[in-house]
CSV table of C-alpha atoms in Angstrom, one decimal:
chain,number,residue,atom,x,y,z
A,1,MET,CA,-14.1,16.2,21.0
A,2,LEU,CA,-15.5,19.2,19.0
A,3,THR,CA,-15.3,22.9,19.5
A,4,ILE,CA,-17.9,25.4,18.2
A,5,PHE,CA,-16.7,28.9,17.7
A,6,VAL,CA,-19.5,31.6,17.9
A,7,PRO,CA,-19.7,35.4,18.4
A,8,ALA,CA,-20.0,36.3,22.0
A,9,ALA,CA,-23.6,37.5,21.6
A,10,GLU,CA,-24.7,34.0,20.4
A,11,GLN,CA,-22.5,31.9,22.7
A,12,LEU,CA,-25.2,31.4,25.4
A,13,SER,CA,-27.9,30.2,23.0
A,14,VAL,CA,-25.6,27.7,21.3
A,15,GLN,CA,-24.4,26.5,24.7
A,16,GLN,CA,-28.0,26.0,25.8
A,17,LEU,CA,-28.7,24.0,22.7
A,18,ILE,CA,-25.7,21.7,23.4
A,19,ASP,CA,-26.6,21.4,27.1
A,20,ALA,CA,-30.1,20.2,26.2
A,21,GLU,CA,-28.7,17.1,24.5
A,22,TYR,CA,-27.8,14.2,26.8
A,23,ARG,CA,-24.1,14.4,27.8
A,24,LEU,CA,-23.3,16.2,24.6
A,25,ASN,CA,-21.5,19.0,26.6
A,26,GLU,CA,-19.0,16.5,27.7
A,27,VAL,CA,-17.5,16.3,24.2
A,28,VAL,CA,-18.6,19.5,22.5
A,29,PHE,CA,-17.4,22.9,23.7
A,30,VAL,CA,-18.6,26.4,22.8
A,31,ARG,CA,-15.9,29.1,22.6
A,32,ASP,CA,-15.8,32.7,21.6
A,33,LEU,CA,-15.2,33.3,17.9
A,34,SER,CA,-12.2,35.5,18.7
A,35,GLN,CA,-10.3,32.3,20.0
A,36,VAL,CA,-10.6,30.5,16.7
A,37,GLY,CA,-7.0,31.2,15.6
A,38,ASP,CA,-5.6,29.6,18.8
A,39,GLU,CA,-7.3,26.3,18.0
A,40,GLN,CA,-7.3,26.2,14.2
A,41,ALA,CA,-5.9,22.7,14.0
A,42,ALA,CA,-8.5,21.3,16.4
A,43,ARG,CA,-11.7,19.6,15.2
A,44,HIS,CA,-14.2,22.5,15.1
A,45,LEU,CA,-16.9,24.4,13.2
A,46,ILE,CA,-17.9,28.1,13.2
A,47,VAL,CA,-21.3,29.6,13.7
A,48,LYS,CA,-21.8,33.2,12.7
A,49,GLY,CA,-24.3,35.4,10.8
A,50,GLU,CA,-27.1,32.7,10.9
A,51,GLU,CA,-24.8,30.3,9.1
A,52,ILE,CA,-22.7,27.2,9.9
A,53,TRP,CA,-19.3,27.1,8.4
A,54,LEU,CA,-17.4,23.8,8.3
A,55,PRO,CA,-13.7,24.1,7.8
A,56,ILE,CA,-11.8,22.0,5.4
A,57,ASP,CA,-10.9,18.6,6.9
A,58,TRP,CA,-7.2,18.6,6.3
A,59,ALA,CA,-6.8,16.2,9.3
A,60,ASN,CA,-8.5,13.3,7.3
A,61,GLU,CA,-10.9,12.6,10.2
A,62,ALA,CA,-13.7,11.7,7.7
A,63,PRO,CA,-14.0,11.0,4.0
A,64,PRO,CA,-13.5,14.2,2.0
A,65,TYR,CA,-17.2,14.5,1.0
A,66,LEU,CA,-18.3,18.1,1.4
A,67,LEU,CA,-21.4,19.3,3.1
A,68,ALA,CA,-23.1,22.6,2.1
A,69,TYR,CA,-20.9,25.6,2.8
A,70,PRO,CA,-22.2,27.6,4.5
A,71,LEU,CA,-25.2,25.8,5.9
A,72,ALA,CA,-28.2,27.7,7.2
A,73,LEU,CA,-28.2,27.9,10.9
A,74,THR,CA,-31.1,26.1,12.6
A,75,ALA,CA,-31.0,24.1,15.8
A,76,GLU,CA,-31.6,20.9,13.9
A,77,ASN,CA,-28.9,21.6,11.2
A,78,LEU,CA,-26.4,22.5,13.9
A,79,LEU,CA,-27.0,19.3,15.9
A,80,ALA,CA,-27.1,17.2,12.8
A,81,VAL,CA,-23.6,18.5,11.8
A,82,VAL,CA,-22.3,18.1,15.3
A,83,TYR,CA,-23.4,14.5,15.6
A,84,THR,CA,-22.0,13.8,12.1
A,85,ARG,CA,-18.6,15.2,13.1
A,86,LEU,CA,-18.8,12.9,16.2
A,87,ASN,CA,-19.6,9.9,14.0
A,88,ASN,CA,-23.0,9.5,15.8
A,89,TYR,CA,-24.9,8.9,12.6
A,90,GLU,CA,-28.1,7.6,14.3
A,91,SER,CA,-28.6,11.0,16.1
A,92,ALA,CA,-27.4,12.9,13.0
A,93,TYR,CA,-30.2,11.3,10.9
A,94,GLU,CA,-32.8,12.1,13.5
A,95,LYS,CA,-31.8,15.8,13.6
A,96,ALA,CA,-31.5,16.1,9.8
A,97,ALA,CA,-34.9,14.5,9.1
A,98,GLU,CA,-36.5,17.9,8.2
A,99,ASN,CA,-33.7,18.8,5.8
A,100,PRO,CA,-33.7,16.2,2.9
A,101,ALA,CA,-30.6,17.7,1.2
A,102,LEU,CA,-28.5,17.6,4.4
A,103,LEU,CA,-29.9,14.2,5.3
A,104,ARG,CA,-28.8,12.9,1.9
A,105,ASP,CA,-25.3,14.3,2.3
A,106,ILE,CA,-24.9,12.9,5.8
A,107,ASP,CA,-26.1,9.5,4.6
A,108,LEU,CA,-23.6,9.5,1.7
A,109,LEU,CA,-20.8,10.5,4.0
A,110,ASN,CA,-21.8,7.6,6.3
A,111,CYS,CA,-21.9,5.2,3.4
A,112,ILE,CA,-18.5,6.1,2.2
A,113,GLN,CA,-17.0,5.8,5.6
A,114,HIS,CA,-18.5,2.3,6.2
A,115,GLY,CA,-18.3,0.8,2.7
A,116,VAL,CA,-22.0,0.8,2.0
A,117,ALA,CA,-22.8,0.8,-1.8
A,118,VAL,CA,-24.4,3.9,-3.2
A,119,GLY,CA,-25.5,5.1,-6.6
A,120,PHE,CA,-23.5,7.6,-8.7
A,121,PRO,CA,-25.1,11.0,-8.8
A,122,GLN,CA,-26.6,12.6,-11.9
A,123,GLU,CA,-25.6,16.1,-12.8
A,124,PRO,CA,-28.5,18.6,-12.0
A,125,ASP,CA,-30.0,20.9,-14.6
A,126,ALA,CA,-28.7,24.0,-12.7
A,127,PHE,CA,-26.7,24.9,-9.6
A,128,ASP,CA,-27.7,27.3,-6.9
A,129,SER,CA,-24.2,28.8,-6.6
A,130,PRO,CA,-20.7,28.5,-7.9
A,131,PHE,CA,-19.7,26.7,-4.7
A,132,GLU,CA,-22.5,24.2,-5.2
A,133,GLU,CA,-21.2,23.5,-8.7
A,134,TYR,CA,-17.7,22.9,-7.4
A,135,ARG,CA,-19.1,20.8,-4.5
A,136,PHE,CA,-21.0,18.6,-6.9
A,137,TRP,CA,-18.0,17.7,-9.0
A,138,HIS,CA,-15.7,17.3,-6.0
A,139,ASN,CA,-18.2,15.0,-4.3
A,140,SER,CA,-18.9,13.0,-7.4
A,141,ALA,CA,-15.1,12.4,-7.8
A,142,VAL,CA,-14.9,11.4,-4.1
A,143,LEU,CA,-17.8,9.0,-4.4
A,144,GLY,CA,-16.1,7.3,-7.4
A,145,HIS,CA,-12.6,7.3,-5.7
A,146,TYR,CA,-13.4,6.3,-2.1
A,147,GLY,CA,-17.0,5.0,-2.2
A,148,GLU,CA,-18.5,1.6,-2.9
A,149,LEU,CA,-20.7,2.1,-6.0
A,150,THR,CA,-23.7,0.1,-7.3
A,151,ARG,CA,-22.3,0.4,-10.8
A,152,PHE,CA,-18.8,0.6,-12.3
A,153,VAL,CA,-17.3,4.0,-12.9
A,154,HIS,CA,-14.2,4.2,-15.0
A,155,TYR,CA,-11.0,5.7,-13.6
A,156,SER,CA,-11.0,8.3,-16.4
A,157,VAL,CA,-14.4,9.6,-15.3
A,158,ILE,CA,-13.3,10.1,-11.7
A,159,ARG,CA,-10.2,11.8,-12.9
A,160,ARG,CA,-12.2,14.1,-15.2
A,161,TYR,CA,-14.5,15.0,-12.3
A,162,TYR,CA,-11.6,15.9,-10.0
A,163,GLU,CA,-10.2,18.1,-12.8
A,164,ARG,CA,-13.5,19.9,-13.2
A,165,ALA,CA,-13.8,20.5,-9.5
A,166,PHE,CA,-10.2,21.7,-9.4
A,167,ASP,CA,-11.0,24.3,-12.1
A,168,LEU,CA,-14.2,25.4,-10.4
A,169,ALA,CA,-12.8,25.7,-6.8
A,170,PRO,CA,-13.8,29.1,-5.2
A,171,ASN,CA,-10.3,29.8,-3.9
A,172,ASP,CA,-6.8,28.3,-3.6
A,173,GLU,CA,-7.5,26.5,-0.3
A,174,TRP,CA,-10.4,24.5,-1.8
A,175,ARG,CA,-8.4,24.0,-5.0
A,176,ALA,CA,-5.6,22.6,-3.0
A,177,PHE,CA,-8.0,20.3,-1.1
A,178,THR,CA,-9.4,18.9,-4.3
A,179,GLY,CA,-5.8,18.7,-5.8
A,180,LYS,CA,-4.6,16.6,-2.8
A,181,HIS,CA,-7.3,13.9,-3.5
A,182,TRP,CA,-6.9,14.1,-7.2
A,183,ALA,CA,-3.1,13.6,-6.7
A,184,THR,CA,-3.9,10.6,-4.4
A,185,LEU,CA,-6.0,9.1,-7.2
A,186,LEU,CA,-3.1,9.5,-9.6
A,187,LEU,CA,-0.7,8.1,-7.1
A,188,ASP,CA,-2.9,5.0,-6.7
A,189,ALA,CA,-2.9,4.6,-10.5
A,190,ASP,CA,0.9,4.9,-10.6
A,191,GLU,CA,0.7,8.1,-12.7
A,192,LEU,CA,3.6,9.4,-10.6
A,193,ALA,CA,4.9,12.1,-12.9
A,194,GLU,CA,1.5,13.8,-13.2
A,195,ALA,CA,0.8,13.4,-9.5
A,196,GLY,CA,4.1,15.0,-8.6
A,197,ALA,CA,3.5,17.9,-11.0
A,198,LEU,CA,0.0,18.5,-9.6
A,199,LEU,CA,1.2,18.4,-6.0
A,200,ALA,CA,4.1,20.8,-6.7
A,201,ASP,CA,1.6,23.2,-8.3
A,202,CYS,CA,-0.8,23.0,-5.2
A,203,ILE,CA,2.1,23.5,-2.8
A,204,ARG,CA,3.0,26.7,-4.5
A,205,PHE,CA,-0.5,28.3,-3.9
A,206,ALA,CA,-1.6,26.5,-0.7
A,207,ILE,CA,-2.8,29.1,1.8
A,208,SER,CA,-2.8,27.4,5.2
A,209,GLU,CA,-0.1,25.4,7.0
A,210,ASP,CA,-2.4,22.5,7.2
A,211,ALA,CA,-2.8,22.4,3.4
A,212,LEU,CA,1.0,22.7,2.9
A,213,TYR,CA,1.9,19.7,5.1
A,214,GLU,CA,-0.9,17.5,3.9
A,215,LEU,CA,0.1,18.1,0.3
A,216,LYS,CA,3.7,17.3,1.3
A,217,ASN,CA,2.6,14.1,2.9
A,218,VAL,CA,1.2,12.9,-0.4
A,219,GLN,CA,4.2,14.3,-2.3
A,220,TYR,CA,6.7,12.2,-0.4
A,221,GLY,CA,4.4,9.2,-1.0
A,222,VAL,CA,4.8,9.8,-4.7
A,223,TRP,CA,8.6,9.9,-4.3
A,224,MET,CA,8.5,6.7,-2.3
A,225,LYS,CA,6.9,4.9,-5.2
A,226,GLN,CA,9.5,6.3,-7.5
A,227,LEU,CA,12.3,4.6,-5.5
A,228,THR,CA,14.0,1.7,-7.3
A,229,ALA,CA,17.2,-0.1,-6.6
A,230,PRO,CA,19.9,1.2,-6.8
A,231,TYR,CA,18.4,4.0,-4.7
A,232,ALA,CA,19.3,7.5,-5.9
A,233,PRO,CA,20.9,9.4,-3.0
A,234,ASP,CA,19.4,12.7,-4.0
A,235,LEU,CA,15.8,11.2,-4.0
A,236,LEU,CA,16.4,9.5,-0.7
A,237,SER,CA,17.6,12.8,0.8
A,238,ARG,CA,14.6,14.6,-0.6
A,239,ILE,CA,12.2,12.0,0.8
A,240,LYS,CA,13.9,12.0,4.2
A,241,ASP,CA,13.8,15.8,4.5
A,242,THR,CA,10.2,16.1,3.5
A,243,LEU,CA,9.2,13.2,5.7
A,244,TRP,CA,10.8,14.7,8.8
A,245,ASP,CA,9.3,18.1,8.0
A,246,VAL,CA,5.8,16.6,7.9
A,247,LEU,CA,6.5,14.4,11.0
A,248,GLN,CA,7.4,17.5,13.0
A,249,TYR,CA,4.2,19.2,11.9
A,250,TYR,CA,2.2,16.2,13.1
A,251,GLU,CA,4.0,16.2,16.4
A,252,ARG,CA,3.3,19.9,16.9
A,253,ASN,CA,-0.4,19.3,16.3
A,254,GLY,CA,-0.7,16.2,18.6
A,255,ARG,CA,-1.4,13.6,16.0
A,256,PRO,CA,0.5,10.5,17.3
A,257,VAL,CA,-1.1,8.0,14.8
A,258,GLN,CA,0.2,10.0,11.8
A,259,VAL,CA,3.6,10.3,13.5
A,260,ALA,CA,3.7,6.5,13.9
A,261,LEU,CA,2.8,5.9,10.3
A,262,LEU,CA,5.6,8.3,9.2
A,263,LEU,CA,8.1,6.6,11.4
A,264,ILE,CA,7.3,3.3,9.7
A,265,ASP,CA,8.2,4.9,6.4
A,266,ALA,CA,11.2,6.5,7.9
A,267,ALA,CA,12.4,3.1,9.0
A,268,GLN,CA,12.0,1.9,5.3
A,269,ILE,CA,14.1,4.8,4.1
A,270,ALA,CA,16.8,4.2,6.7
A,271,ASN,CA,16.8,0.5,5.6
A,272,PHE,CA,17.4,1.6,2.0
A,273,SER,CA,20.3,3.6,3.3
A,274,ASP,CA,21.7,0.6,5.1
A,275,SER,CA,21.1,2.3,8.5
A,276,PHE,CA,19.6,-0.8,10.2
A,277,SER,CA,19.8,0.4,13.8
A,278,GLU,CA,18.3,3.7,12.9
A,279,ALA,CA,15.4,1.9,11.1
A,280,LEU,CA,14.8,-0.3,14.1
A,281,GLY,CA,14.6,2.7,16.4
A,282,TYR,CA,12.0,4.3,14.2
A,283,VAL,CA,9.8,1.2,14.0
A,284,ASN,CA,10.0,0.5,17.7
A,285,ARG,CA,8.9,4.1,18.4
A,286,ALA,CA,6.0,3.6,16.0
A,287,ILE,CA,4.9,0.4,17.7
A,288,GLN,CA,5.0,2.2,21.1
A,289,LEU,CA,2.8,5.1,19.8
A,290,LEU,CA,0.3,2.8,18.2
A,291,GLU,CA,0.1,0.6,21.3
A,292,GLU,CA,-0.6,3.7,23.4
A,293,GLU,CA,-3.3,4.8,21.0
A,294,GLY,CA,-4.9,1.3,21.2
A,295,ILE,CA,-5.0,0.6,17.5
A,296,PRO,CA,-4.2,-3.2,17.2
A,297,GLU,CA,-4.6,-3.3,13.4
A,298,LEU,CA,-1.9,-0.6,12.8
A,299,THR,CA,0.2,-2.0,15.6
A,300,GLY,CA,0.1,-5.4,13.8
A,301,ASN,CA,1.2,-3.7,10.6
A,302,ALA,CA,4.1,-2.1,12.4
A,303,GLN,CA,5.2,-5.4,13.9
A,304,TYR,CA,5.0,-6.9,10.3
A,305,ARG,CA,7.3,-4.1,9.1
A,306,LYS,CA,9.6,-4.7,12.1
A,307,GLY,CA,9.8,-8.4,11.3
A,308,THR,CA,10.6,-7.7,7.7
A,309,LEU,CA,13.3,-5.2,8.7
A,310,LEU,CA,14.9,-7.7,11.1
A,311,TYR,CA,14.5,-10.5,8.6
A,312,THR,CA,16.4,-8.5,6.0
A,313,TRP,CA,19.1,-7.6,8.5
A,314,ALA,CA,19.5,-11.2,9.5
A,315,GLN,CA,19.9,-12.3,5.9
A,316,ASN,CA,22.6,-9.7,5.4
A,317,GLY,CA,25.0,-11.6,7.6
A,318,ASN,CA,23.5,-11.0,11.0
A,319,PRO,CA,21.7,-14.3,11.9
A,320,GLN,CA,21.4,-13.3,15.5
A,321,PHE,CA,18.4,-11.2,14.5
A,322,PHE,CA,16.4,-14.1,13.1
A,323,ARG,CA,14.9,-14.7,16.6
A,324,ALA,CA,13.8,-11.1,17.0
A,325,ALA,CA,12.3,-11.2,13.5
A,326,MET,CA,10.4,-14.3,14.4
A,327,GLU,CA,9.0,-12.7,17.5
A,328,ALA,CA,7.8,-9.6,15.6
A,329,TYR,CA,6.2,-11.7,12.9
A,330,GLN,CA,4.4,-13.8,15.6
A,331,GLN,CA,3.0,-10.6,17.1
A,332,ALA,CA,1.9,-9.5,13.6
A,333,LEU,CA,0.0,-12.8,13.2
A,334,LYS,CA,-2.3,-11.8,16.0
A,335,VAL,CA,-3.8,-9.3,13.5
A,336,PHE,CA,-2.9,-10.8,10.1
A,337,THR,CA,-4.8,-14.1,10.5
A,338,LYS,CA,-5.4,-16.6,7.8
A,339,GLU,CA,-9.1,-15.7,7.7
A,340,ASN,CA,-9.0,-11.9,7.6
A,341,ALA,CA,-5.7,-11.2,5.9
A,342,PRO,CA,-4.7,-14.4,3.9
A,343,GLU,CA,-2.1,-12.8,1.7
A,344,ALA,CA,-0.2,-11.1,4.6
A,345,PHE,CA,-0.6,-14.3,6.6
A,346,ALA,CA,0.9,-16.4,3.8
A,347,GLU,CA,3.8,-13.9,3.3
A,348,ILE,CA,4.6,-14.0,7.0
A,349,GLN,CA,4.5,-17.8,6.9
A,350,HIS,CA,7.0,-17.7,4.0
A,351,HIS,CA,9.4,-15.6,6.0
A,352,LEU,CA,9.0,-17.7,9.1
A,353,GLY,CA,9.8,-20.8,7.1
A,354,VAL,CA,13.1,-19.2,6.1
A,355,ILE,CA,13.8,-18.1,9.7
A,356,TYR,CA,13.1,-21.5,11.2
A,357,SER,CA,15.5,-23.1,8.8
A,358,GLU,CA,18.2,-20.5,9.5
A,359,ILE,CA,17.8,-19.7,13.2
A,360,PRO,CA,20.9,-20.5,15.3
A,361,ASP,CA,20.3,-23.2,17.9
A,362,GLU,CA,21.6,-26.4,19.4
A,363,VAL,CA,22.1,-29.3,16.9
A,364,LYS,CA,19.6,-31.5,18.8
A,365,LYS,CA,16.8,-28.9,18.3
A,366,LYS,CA,17.4,-28.5,14.5
A,367,SER,CA,14.9,-31.3,13.7
A,368,VAL,CA,12.2,-29.4,15.6
A,369,TRP,CA,13.0,-26.2,13.7
A,370,ALA,CA,12.9,-28.1,10.4
A,371,ALA,CA,9.4,-29.5,11.1
A,372,VAL,CA,8.0,-26.0,11.9
A,373,SER,CA,9.8,-24.6,8.9
A,374,MET,CA,8.2,-27.1,6.6
A,375,SER,CA,4.8,-26.4,8.1
A,376,SER,CA,5.2,-22.6,7.5
A,377,PHE,CA,6.2,-23.1,3.9
A,378,ARG,CA,3.2,-25.4,3.3
A,379,GLU,CA,0.9,-22.8,4.8
A,380,ALA,CA,2.4,-20.1,2.4
A,381,LEU,CA,1.9,-22.4,-0.6
A,382,THR,CA,-1.7,-23.1,0.2
A,383,TYR,CA,-2.4,-19.4,-0.6
A,384,PHE,CA,0.3,-18.6,-3.1
A,385,THR,CA,-0.5,-21.4,-5.6
A,386,ARG,CA,1.0,-21.9,-9.0
A,387,GLU,CA,-2.4,-21.1,-10.6
A,388,THR,CA,-3.2,-17.9,-8.7
A,389,HIS,CA,0.2,-16.4,-7.8
A,390,PRO,CA,2.8,-18.0,-10.1
A,391,TYR,CA,5.6,-15.5,-9.3
A,392,GLU,CA,5.2,-15.8,-5.6
A,393,TYR,CA,4.8,-19.5,-5.9
A,394,ALA,CA,8.2,-19.8,-7.6
A,395,ARG,CA,9.8,-17.5,-5.0
A,396,ILE,CA,8.5,-19.6,-2.1
A,397,CYS,CA,9.4,-22.9,-3.8
A,398,THR,CA,13.0,-21.6,-4.1
A,399,SER,CA,13.1,-20.6,-0.5
A,400,PHE,CA,11.6,-23.9,0.5
A,401,ALA,CA,14.2,-25.8,-1.5
A,402,ASN,CA,17.0,-23.7,0.0
A,403,ALA,CA,15.7,-24.5,3.5
A,404,LEU,CA,15.6,-28.2,2.7
A,405,THR,CA,19.3,-28.2,2.0
A,406,LYS,CA,19.9,-26.8,5.5
A,407,PHE,CA,17.7,-29.4,7.4
A,408,PRO,CA,19.2,-32.3,9.3
A,409,GLU,CA,19.5,-35.5,7.3
A,410,ALA,CA,16.1,-37.3,7.1
A,411,LYS,CA,15.8,-41.0,7.8
A,412,LEU,CA,13.1,-41.8,5.3
A,413,SER,CA,13.8,-39.3,2.5
A,414,ASP,CA,16.6,-37.4,0.8
A,415,ASN,CA,16.2,-33.7,1.5
A,416,TYR,CA,18.4,-32.7,-1.5
A,417,THR,CA,16.1,-34.8,-3.8
A,418,ARG,CA,13.1,-33.0,-2.4
A,419,ALA,CA,14.9,-29.6,-2.8
A,420,LEU,CA,15.5,-30.3,-6.5
A,421,SER,CA,11.8,-31.0,-7.0
A,422,TYR,CA,11.0,-27.5,-5.6
A,423,TYR,CA,13.7,-25.9,-7.7
A,424,ASP,CA,12.2,-27.5,-10.7
A,425,GLU,CA,8.8,-26.1,-9.8
A,426,ALA,CA,10.4,-22.6,-9.7
A,427,LEU,CA,12.3,-23.1,-12.9
A,428,ASP,CA,9.1,-24.0,-14.7
A,429,ILE,CA,7.8,-20.5,-13.9
A,430,ARG,CA,11.0,-18.6,-14.0
A,431,THR,CA,11.5,-18.9,-17.7
A,432,ALA,CA,14.4,-17.4,-19.7
A,433,THR,CA,12.2,-14.9,-21.4
A,434,GLU,CA,10.1,-13.7,-18.4
A,435,TYR,CA,12.5,-13.9,-15.4
A,436,PRO,CA,16.1,-14.4,-16.6
A,437,TYR,CA,17.8,-13.1,-13.4
A,438,GLU,CA,15.6,-15.1,-11.1
A,439,ARG,CA,16.1,-18.1,-13.3
A,440,VAL,CA,19.9,-17.9,-13.0
A,441,LEU,CA,19.7,-17.7,-9.2
A,442,THR,CA,17.5,-20.7,-9.1
A,443,ILE,CA,19.8,-22.6,-11.5
A,444,LEU,CA,22.8,-21.9,-9.4
A,445,ASN,CA,21.0,-23.1,-6.2
A,446,PHE,CA,19.8,-26.2,-8.1
A,447,LEU,CA,23.4,-27.0,-9.2
A,448,GLU,CA,24.8,-26.6,-5.6
A,449,ALA,CA,22.2,-28.9,-4.2
A,450,ALA,CA,22.5,-31.5,-7.0
A,451,TRP,CA,26.0,-32.5,-6.0
A,452,PHE,CA,24.6,-33.9,-2.7
A,453,VAL,CA,21.7,-35.9,-4.2
A,454,SER,CA,21.9,-39.7,-3.7
A,455,VAL,CA,21.6,-41.2,-7.1
A,456,PRO,CA,22.7,-44.9,-7.0
A,457,GLU,CA,21.7,-45.9,-10.6
A,458,ALA,CA,24.0,-45.1,-13.5
A,459,VAL,CA,21.2,-44.0,-15.8
A,460,GLN,CA,19.8,-41.6,-13.3
A,461,GLN,CA,23.3,-40.2,-12.7
A,462,GLN,CA,23.8,-39.6,-16.4
A,463,THR,CA,20.3,-37.9,-16.6
A,464,LEU,CA,21.1,-35.6,-13.7
A,465,PHE,CA,24.6,-34.9,-15.1
A,466,ALA,CA,23.1,-33.9,-18.5
A,467,LYS,CA,20.5,-31.6,-16.8
A,468,MET,CA,23.2,-29.9,-14.6
A,469,THR,CA,25.3,-29.3,-17.7
A,470,ARG,CA,22.4,-27.9,-19.7
A,471,LEU,CA,21.4,-25.5,-16.9
A,472,ALA,CA,24.9,-24.3,-16.3
A,473,GLN,CA,25.3,-23.5,-20.0
A,474,GLU,CA,22.2,-21.4,-19.9
A,475,VAL,CA,23.6,-18.8,-17.5
A,476,PRO,CA,25.9,-16.7,-19.8
A,477,ASN,CA,22.9,-16.3,-22.2
A,478,LEU,CA,20.6,-15.0,-19.5
A,479,VAL,CA,22.7,-12.4,-17.6
A,480,ASP,CA,25.8,-10.3,-18.0
A,481,ASP,CA,26.7,-10.4,-14.3
A,482,PRO,CA,30.4,-11.5,-14.1
A,483,LYS,CA,30.0,-13.1,-10.6
A,484,LEU,CA,27.0,-15.3,-11.7
A,485,ILE,CA,28.7,-16.3,-14.9
A,486,ALA,CA,31.9,-17.2,-13.0
A,487,GLU,CA,29.8,-19.4,-10.6
A,488,ALA,CA,28.3,-21.2,-13.6
A,489,ASP,CA,31.7,-21.6,-15.2
A,490,LYS,CA,32.9,-23.1,-11.9
A,491,GLN,CA,30.0,-25.6,-12.1
A,492,LEU,CA,30.9,-26.5,-15.7
A,493,THR,CA,34.5,-27.1,-14.7
A,494,MET,CA,33.5,-29.4,-11.9
A,495,LEU,CA,31.1,-31.3,-14.2
A,496,ALA,CA,33.9,-31.6,-16.8
A,497,GLN,CA,36.2,-33.1,-14.2
A,498,LEU,CA,33.4,-35.5,-13.1
A,499,LYS,CA,33.0,-36.6,-16.7
A,500,SER,CA,36.7,-37.2,-17.0
A,501,ASP,CA,36.7,-39.2,-13.8
A,502,TRP,CA,33.9,-41.4,-15.1
A,503,GLN,CA,35.7,-42.0,-18.3
A,504,MET,CA,38.9,-42.9,-16.5
A,505,ILE,CA,37.0,-45.4,-14.2
A,506,ASN,CA,35.2,-47.0,-17.2
A,507,ALA,CA,38.5,-47.4,-19.0
A,508,LEU,CA,40.1,-49.4,-16.2
């Protein structure tokens, strides 16, 4: 819905204009201009003094491409803007047909919103007003940042255009609006320190409450990207405080989708703080809100995050949550299909492969779980191949090998021998120079499994013994973790004892 605020003397004429359009008065309301302060957060525009004033879209209801401000008031211009705000572009084009400049702006806005390729604008010889100059550079940056362009525009150009618009902004509110999207560009490019400094600057001079909280929303996103294990308690606390501050603002303004998205991030922060039950409560509430709003794509994403949360919880010594994780992932797969989201689909299949191998159940059902586990791992490896995604390929091969060691004994093959082959695949990628820590973990898994491999021939036994010794001896040169080194030393001691036993047997 949309509200038009007009002076009392003009209210009737604007209402008649709206009433003349088929059923438009069901979604567009005309109110007295004196009421604008009561509904400032609602979707609205203002008509006064023969001009149309479009407020800054802090609610992110459309791409941040700016129309003329103010726009000359005519019946056609007003209806074109109204239909544009209602995402009825067909009617907007019709009403703007006599105003080429407005028609071009509406078309560009539509193209950005729907991913239609557009050309990059050329700087005009002169500008009609300081605002038009600001609007040109802001819109050029927005086209490069959010639009689909017919030719490549380098990141540095987009950044420079944002900076120019920022400097030319007519007041602090417009400057903060450009600053928010400039900071988002920096965030996407992982220029986190600069994005943080820009946001802090904008927050200091932001005029409206809407500006303040939308800037804070981007700011906590910058801090989220700065989080690395071990997580700094002061940064976690700062993120949590800001997140809740923004969340309460969205709740006050009736924006359930934004609340749900923040709750998903809140779940991640709670997870980092080892507050698993708190995290689960947040993500369940997010799913409920998104289901009520009827947004299956976002609901599927929330189910994905819930599955990952429960999967992590189950792997931290709570295997009873594997089944709940499986159910959440299966819900997510209704959205993240192999065709429309192959990477997410493959990652979910990877996690399901682990879950199916670990899920507690009756012994007689373990063979069934093993079969579906292998199927899931193979699905994951059809996307994460050695050639296209080597790091992920090694990670999944390691998980697959770990799962094989947990499967029931196979009649026609040795699961442990198959596990060693997958560990070898991972070790080929997890080299000592590129991934020393991951290599050590895979080595230790290989060594544990190797003791259970059936090797009847003496030559094969000696070859495997030599390989196990060589791998165990690598560990102290790769990491300085006492526990991992101790585990490798334990393996070397066992291998030395095995060699001694062989020598004693051969001597008899």
